[in-house]
PDB file of C-alpha atoms in Angstrom:
ATOM      1  CA  UNK T  60      86.277 111.911  95.835  1.00 53.00           C
ATOM      2  CA  UNK T  61      83.425 110.087  94.558  1.00 62.00           C
ATOM      3  CA  UNK T  62      83.727 106.625  95.204  1.00 64.00           C
ATOM      4  CA  UNK T  63      83.125 105.703  91.408  1.00 65.00           C
ATOM      5  CA  UNK T  64      86.049 106.976  90.567  1.00 86.00           C
ATOM      6  CA  UNK T  65      87.682 103.910  92.475  1.00 94.00           C
ATOM      7  CA  UNK T  66      88.893 100.921  90.830  1.00 96.00           C
ATOM      8  CA  UNK T  67      89.235  97.222  92.230  1.00 97.00           C
ATOM      9  CA  UNK T  68      91.501  95.236  90.696  1.00 97.00           C
ATOM     10  CA  UNK T  69      94.547  93.016  90.878  1.00 97.00           C
ATOM     11  CA  UNK T  70      97.793  94.937  92.340  1.00 98.00           C
ATOM     12  CA  UNK T  71     100.586  95.659  90.371  1.00 97.00           C
ATOM     13  CA  UNK T  72     104.213  94.692  91.971  1.00 97.00           C
ATOM     14  CA  UNK T  73     104.766  98.772  91.488  1.00 97.00           C
ATOM     15  CA  UNK T  74     102.357  99.125  94.016  1.00 98.00           C
ATOM     16  CA  UNK T  75     104.314  97.287  96.962  1.00 98.00           C
ATOM     17  CA  UNK T  76     105.259 100.162  99.266  1.00 98.00           C
ATOM     18  CA  UNK T  77     101.660 101.684  99.174  1.00 98.00           C
ATOM     19  CA  UNK T  78     100.374  97.928  99.499  1.00 98.00           C
ATOM     20  CA  UNK T  79     102.867  97.520 102.232  1.00 97.00           C
ATOM     21  CA  UNK T  80     101.461 100.794 104.401  1.00 97.00           C
ATOM     22  CA  UNK T  81      98.163  99.789 104.242  1.00 97.00           C
ATOM     23  CA  UNK T  82      98.500  95.964 105.528  1.00 96.00           C
ATOM     24  CA  UNK T  83     100.067  97.629 108.230  1.00 95.00           C
ATOM     25  CA  UNK T  84      97.349  99.530 109.284  1.00 93.00           C
ATOM     26  CA  UNK T  85      95.265  96.318 109.142  1.00 90.00           C
ATOM     27  CA  UNK T  86      97.499  94.962 111.600  1.00 87.00           C
ATOM     28  CA  UNK T  87      98.157  97.871 113.867  1.00 85.00           C
ATOM     29  CA  UNK T  88     101.601  98.983 114.974  1.00 89.00           C
ATOM     30  CA  UNK T  89     101.277  96.864 118.243  1.00 86.00           C
ATOM     31  CA  UNK T  90     100.804  94.248 116.082  1.00 84.00           C
ATOM     32  CA  UNK T  91     104.016  94.923 114.226  1.00 89.00           C
ATOM     33  CA  UNK T  92     105.788  95.322 116.959  1.00 90.00           C
ATOM     34  CA  UNK T  93     105.178  91.952 118.590  1.00 87.00           C
ATOM     35  CA  UNK T  94     106.874  90.689 115.381  1.00 89.00           C
ATOM     36  CA  UNK T  95     110.114  92.083 116.011  1.00 90.00           C
ATOM     37  CA  UNK T  96     113.115  91.162 117.904  1.00 85.00           C
ATOM     38  CA  UNK T  97     114.939  93.256 120.018  1.00 92.00           C
ATOM     39  CA  UNK T  98     115.849  96.723 118.708  1.00 94.00           C
ATOM     40  CA  UNK T  99     114.228  96.504 115.469  1.00 95.00           C
ATOM     41  CA  UNK T 100     110.860  98.918 115.185  1.00 95.00           C
ATOM     42  CA  UNK T 101     108.100  99.964 112.356  1.00 96.00           C
ATOM     43  CA  UNK T 102     110.844 101.053 109.980  1.00 96.00           C
ATOM     44  CA  UNK T 103     112.126  97.703 109.709  1.00 96.00           C
ATOM     45  CA  UNK T 104     109.123  96.091 109.748  1.00 96.00           C
ATOM     46  CA  UNK T 105     107.937  98.018 106.749  1.00 97.00           C
ATOM     47  CA  UNK T 106     110.871  97.471 105.083  1.00 97.00           C
ATOM     48  CA  UNK T 107     110.153  93.898 105.195  1.00 97.00           C
ATOM     49  CA  UNK T 108     106.800  93.760 104.537  1.00 97.00           C
ATOM     50  CA  UNK T 109     107.284  96.275 100.966  1.00 98.00           C
ATOM     51  CA  UNK T 110     110.125  92.858 100.192  1.00 98.00           C
ATOM     52  CA  UNK T 111     107.702  90.995 101.170  1.00 98.00           C
ATOM     53  CA  UNK T 112     104.448  92.419  98.466  1.00 98.00           C
ATOM     54  CA  UNK T 113     106.995  92.079  95.710  1.00 98.00           C
ATOM     55  CA  UNK T 114     108.070  88.838  96.312  1.00 97.00           C
ATOM     56  CA  UNK T 115     105.957  86.376  94.081  1.00 96.00           C
ATOM     57  CA  UNK T 116     105.768  83.375  96.363  1.00 95.00           C
ATOM     58  CA  UNK T 117     104.963  85.133 100.048  1.00 96.00           C
ATOM     59  CA  UNK T 118     101.613  85.174 101.934  1.00 96.00           C
ATOM     60  CA  UNK T 119     101.573  89.155 101.355  1.00 97.00           C
ATOM     61  CA  UNK T 120     102.767  88.991  97.426  1.00 98.00           C
ATOM     62  CA  UNK T 121     100.834  91.715  95.137  1.00 98.00           C
ATOM     63  CA  UNK T 122     100.021  88.428  93.014  1.00 98.00           C
ATOM     64  CA  UNK T 123      97.213  87.711  96.533  1.00 98.00           C
ATOM     65  CA  UNK T 124      96.191  91.362  96.397  1.00 98.00           C
ATOM     66  CA  UNK T 125      93.267  93.310  95.258  1.00 98.00           C
ATOM     67  CA  UNK T 126      93.424  97.342  95.585  1.00 98.00           C
ATOM     68  CA  UNK T 127      90.932  99.822  95.626  1.00 98.00           C
ATOM     69  CA  UNK T 128      93.076 102.566  93.158  1.00 97.00           C
ATOM     70  CA  UNK T 129      91.942 106.377  92.396  1.00 95.00           C
ATOM     71  CA  UNK T 130      92.523 107.492  88.714  1.00 92.00           C
ATOM     72  CA  UNK T 131      95.704 109.055  89.137  1.00 92.00           C
ATOM     73  CA  UNK T 132      97.408 105.524  90.957  1.00 92.00           C
ATOM     74  CA  UNK T 133      96.743 106.077  94.578  1.00 96.00           C
ATOM     75  CA  UNK T 134      96.070 102.727  95.936  1.00 98.00           C
ATOM     76  CA  UNK T 135      93.621 103.572  99.042  1.00 97.00           C
ATOM     77  CA  UNK T 136      92.244 100.044 100.387  1.00 98.00           C
ATOM     78  CA  UNK T 137      93.778  96.401  99.973  1.00 98.00           C
ATOM     79  CA  UNK T 138      92.613  93.183 100.259  1.00 98.00           C
ATOM     80  CA  UNK T 139      95.204  90.491 100.612  1.00 98.00           C
ATOM     81  CA  UNK T 140      94.517  86.919 100.223  1.00 98.00           C
ATOM     82  CA  UNK T 141      95.676  82.938  99.885  1.00 97.00           C
ATOM     83  CA  UNK T 142      94.555  79.573  99.303  1.00 97.00           C
ATOM     84  CA  UNK T 143      94.923  78.751 103.323  1.00 96.00           C
ATOM     85  CA  UNK T 144      96.442  75.045 101.520  1.00 96.00           C
ATOM     86  CA  UNK T 145      99.452  76.850 100.647  1.00 96.00           C
ATOM     87  CA  UNK T 146     100.029  78.564 104.736  1.00 95.00           C
ATOM     88  CA  UNK T 147     102.799  76.831 105.035  1.00 94.00           C
ATOM     89  CA  UNK T 148     104.694  77.217 101.744  1.00 95.00           C
ATOM     90  CA  UNK T 149     103.674  80.859 101.528  1.00 95.00           C
ATOM     91  CA  UNK T 150     104.957  81.517 105.369  1.00 94.00           C
ATOM     92  CA  UNK T 151     108.689  80.619 104.919  1.00 95.00           C
ATOM     93  CA  UNK T 152     109.086  83.499 103.159  1.00 96.00           C
ATOM     94  CA  UNK T 153     107.792  85.186 106.011  1.00 95.00           C
ATOM     95  CA  UNK T 154     109.991  83.434 108.462  1.00 95.00           C
ATOM     96  CA  UNK T 155     112.936  83.744 106.441  1.00 96.00           C
ATOM     97  CA  UNK T 156     112.874  87.348 106.425  1.00 96.00           C
ATOM     98  CA  UNK T 157     111.766  88.066 109.717  1.00 94.00           C
ATOM     99  CA  UNK T 158     114.814  86.274 110.570  1.00 94.00           C
ATOM    100  CA  UNK T 159     116.902  88.333 108.120  1.00 94.00           C
ATOM    101  CA  UNK T 160     115.246  91.830 109.391  1.00 95.00           C
ATOM    102  CA  UNK T 161     113.605  92.186 112.331  1.00 94.00           C
ATOM    103  CA  UNK T 162     116.174  89.105 114.172  1.00 91.00           C
ATOM    104  CA  UNK T 163     113.112  86.762 115.573  1.00 91.00           C
ATOM    105  CA  UNK T 164     112.665  83.596 114.067  1.00 92.00           C
ATOM    106  CA  UNK T 165     108.371  82.525 113.820  1.00 90.00           C
ATOM    107  CA  UNK T 166     108.908  79.326 112.878  1.00 89.00           C
ATOM    108  CA  UNK T 167     106.868  77.743 115.624  1.00 85.00           C
ATOM    109  CA  UNK T 168     104.024  80.042 114.907  1.00 84.00           C
ATOM    110  CA  UNK T 169     100.604  78.677 115.015  1.00 83.00           C
ATOM    111  CA  UNK T 170      98.033  77.931 111.903  1.00 85.00           C
ATOM    112  CA  UNK T 171      96.175  80.970 111.021  1.00 88.00           C
ATOM    113  CA  UNK T 172      94.175  79.090 108.370  1.00 91.00           C
ATOM    114  CA  UNK T 173      93.971  75.634 106.661  1.00 90.00           C
ATOM    115  CA  UNK T 174      92.871  74.210 103.470  1.00 93.00           C
ATOM    116  CA  UNK T 175      89.182  74.741 101.934  1.00 94.00           C
ATOM    117  CA  UNK T 176      89.464  78.724 102.664  1.00 96.00           C
ATOM    118  CA  UNK T 177      90.720  81.898 100.627  1.00 98.00           C
ATOM    119  CA  UNK T 178      91.931  83.460 103.738  1.00 97.00           C
ATOM    120  CA  UNK T 179      92.003  87.247 104.242  1.00 97.00           C
ATOM    121  CA  UNK T 180      94.717  88.068 105.409  1.00 95.00           C
ATOM    122  CA  UNK T 181      94.590  91.779 105.631  1.00 95.00           C
ATOM    123  CA  UNK T 182      91.846  94.057 104.527  1.00 96.00           C
ATOM    124  CA  UNK T 183      92.588  98.041 104.872  1.00 96.00           C
ATOM    125  CA  UNK T 184      91.596 101.209 103.676  1.00 96.00           C
ATOM    126  CA  UNK T 185      92.809 104.613 104.147  1.00 96.00           C
ATOM    127  CA  UNK T 186      91.566 106.407 106.932  1.00 94.00           C
ATOM    128  CA  UNK T 187      90.300 109.626 104.242  1.00 94.00           C
ATOM    129  CA  UNK T 188      88.592 106.781 102.353  1.00 94.00           C
ATOM    130  CA  UNK T 189      86.670 105.541 104.891  1.00 92.00           C
ATOM    131  CA  UNK T 190      82.958 105.054 105.298  1.00 91.00           C
ATOM    132  CA  UNK T 191      82.140 104.898 101.363  1.00 92.00           C
ATOM    133  CA  UNK T 192      81.498 101.325 100.699  1.00 93.00           C
ATOM    134  CA  UNK T 193      85.141 100.675  99.764  1.00 96.00           C
ATOM    135  CA  UNK T 194      85.841  97.977 102.047  1.00 95.00           C
ATOM    136  CA  UNK T 195      82.547  95.958 101.468  1.00 94.00           C
ATOM    137  CA  UNK T 196      83.651  96.218  97.481  1.00 95.00           C
ATOM    138  CA  UNK T 197      87.007  94.668  98.551  1.00 97.00           C
ATOM    139  CA  UNK T 198      85.117  91.648 100.832  1.00 96.00           C
ATOM    140  CA  UNK T 199      83.096  91.125  97.446  1.00 95.00           C
ATOM    141  CA  UNK T 200      86.135  91.266  95.110  1.00 97.00           C
ATOM    142  CA  UNK T 201      87.728  88.093  97.124  1.00 97.00           C
ATOM    143  CA  UNK T 202      84.682  86.642  97.522  1.00 96.00           C
ATOM    144  CA  UNK T 203      84.391  86.325  93.861  1.00 96.00           C
ATOM    145  CA  UNK T 204      87.957  85.273  93.714  1.00 96.00           C
ATOM    146  CA  UNK T 205      87.098  82.423  95.520  1.00 97.00           C
ATOM    147  CA  UNK T 206      84.640  81.342  94.014  1.00 96.00           C
ATOM    148  CA  UNK T 207      87.068  81.464  90.654  1.00 95.00           C
ATOM    149  CA  UNK T 208      89.303  79.876  92.332  1.00 95.00           C
ATOM    150  CA  UNK T 209      86.986  77.040  93.294  1.00 95.00           C
ATOM    151  CA  UNK T 210      87.367  77.681  96.974  1.00 96.00           C
ATOM    152  CA  UNK T 211      84.360  77.353  98.949  1.00 96.00           C
ATOM    153  CA  UNK T 212      84.440  79.809 101.470  1.00 97.00           C
ATOM    154  CA  UNK T 213      86.726  82.784 102.666  1.00 97.00           C
ATOM    155  CA  UNK T 214      88.221  83.005 106.058  1.00 96.00           C
ATOM    156  CA  UNK T 215      89.583  85.392 108.245  1.00 95.00           C
ATOM    157  CA  UNK T 216      90.432  86.862 111.760  1.00 92.00           C
ATOM    158  CA  UNK T 217      89.110  89.601 113.577  1.00 91.00           C
ATOM    159  CA  UNK T 218      90.182  90.920 117.219  1.00 87.00           C
ATOM    160  CA  UNK T 219      87.539  90.684 119.937  1.00 88.00           C
ATOM    161  CA  UNK T 220      88.636  94.186 120.468  1.00 84.00           C
ATOM    162  CA  UNK T 221      87.530  95.070 116.851  1.00 86.00           C
ATOM    163  CA  UNK T 222      83.996  95.226 117.118  1.00 88.00           C
ATOM    164  CA  UNK T 223      83.585  97.491 114.223  1.00 88.00           C
ATOM    165  CA  UNK T 224      85.229  95.311 112.153  1.00 88.00           C
ATOM    166  CA  UNK T 225      83.291  92.604 112.872  1.00 92.00           C
ATOM    167  CA  UNK T 226      80.123  94.246 112.294  1.00 92.00           C
ATOM    168  CA  UNK T 227      81.434  94.868 109.032  1.00 91.00           C
ATOM    169  CA  UNK T 228      82.256  91.791 107.911  1.00 94.00           C
ATOM    170  CA  UNK T 229      78.830  90.295 109.249  1.00 93.00           C
ATOM    171  CA  UNK T 230      77.141  92.822 106.945  1.00 92.00           C
ATOM    172  CA  UNK T 231      78.389  90.664 104.350  1.00 92.00           C
ATOM    173  CA  UNK T 232      77.724  87.973 105.437  1.00 93.00           C
ATOM    174  CA  UNK T 233      80.147  86.328 107.696  1.00 95.00           C
ATOM    175  CA  UNK T 234      79.566  84.093 110.462  1.00 95.00           C
ATOM    176  CA  UNK T 235      81.944  83.376 113.435  1.00 94.00           C
ATOM    177  CA  UNK T 236      83.093  79.556 112.785  1.00 92.00           C
ATOM    178  CA  UNK T 237      85.653  79.734 116.329  1.00 89.00           C
ATOM    179  CA  UNK T 238      88.066  81.352 118.263  1.00 90.00           C
ATOM    180  CA  UNK T 239      91.779  81.717 117.729  1.00 85.00           C
ATOM    181  CA  UNK T 240      95.142  83.736 118.527  1.00 79.00           C
ATOM    182  CA  UNK T 241      97.094  85.761 116.329  1.00 73.00           C
ATOM    183  CA  UNK T 242      99.956  88.080 116.500  1.00 66.00           C
ATOM    184  CA  UNK T 243      99.507  88.576 120.467  1.00 70.00           C
ATOM    185  CA  UNK T 244      95.523  88.647 120.709  1.00 76.00           C
ATOM    186  CA  UNK T 245      92.745  86.957 120.921  1.00 86.00           C
ATOM    187  CA  UNK T 246      90.469  86.593 117.924  1.00 88.00           C
ATOM    188  CA  UNK T 247      87.414  85.031 116.524  1.00 93.00           C
ATOM    189  CA  UNK T 248      87.380  83.117 112.979  1.00 93.00           C
ATOM    190  CA  UNK T 249      84.599  84.351 110.646  1.00 95.00           C
ATOM    191  CA  UNK T 250      83.608  82.631 107.524  1.00 96.00           C
ATOM    192  CA  UNK T 251      81.842  83.381 104.377  1.00 96.00           C
ATOM    193  CA  UNK T 252      80.212  80.379 102.408  1.00 95.00           C
ATOM    194  CA  UNK T 253      80.837  81.579  98.394  1.00 91.00           C
ATOM    195  CA  UNK T 254      78.427  79.085  97.311  1.00 75.00           C
ATOM    196  CA  UNK T 255      75.584  81.292  96.848  1.00 50.00           C
ATOM    197  CA  UNK T 256      75.632  85.342  95.972  1.00 44.00           C
ATOM    198  CA  UNK T 257      77.693  87.618  97.915  1.00 43.00           C
ATOM    199  CA  UNK T 258      75.500  91.098  98.749  1.00 42.00           C
TER     200      UNK T 258
END
């Protein structure tokens, strides 16, 4: 399929199962299992994530998501981002659902973002559609959304074991802002100012 046939647009609630699958791709199976209690697995995590995407007030909500979709409606890429100032309010839904569906209390999790940035929580492209510029288009659309919201920068965490991901982010203008940890992994905090033009 030609990349020109793929549209980047706001997500729809009905696309929640496809979005949840791609969020889990961004997180990796190891990271998803890190959030599960004993006796719970990836199917449980997928069920919870689908409900979180369907929810209006969750950090993973369809309302916070841009999708790259084919003409026939297949979601082949996602960028889920929210106002960092709303982290605690949005995370309450995740904490509640994790207790109910995964048997774990994550209420003491460290903050992964803060006010002043549109936090890119998840970026993923279906493996069959990679290396076609879709991730860059989603990043550019996320930067435009930040600008429209009046938020001065986009922020994200990239795993230190993911140099290819870091190269992608740096190629569109992200720069290093500090070290962090999330999901049991050492991370780098990268930021992109949206005051100027994006590539």
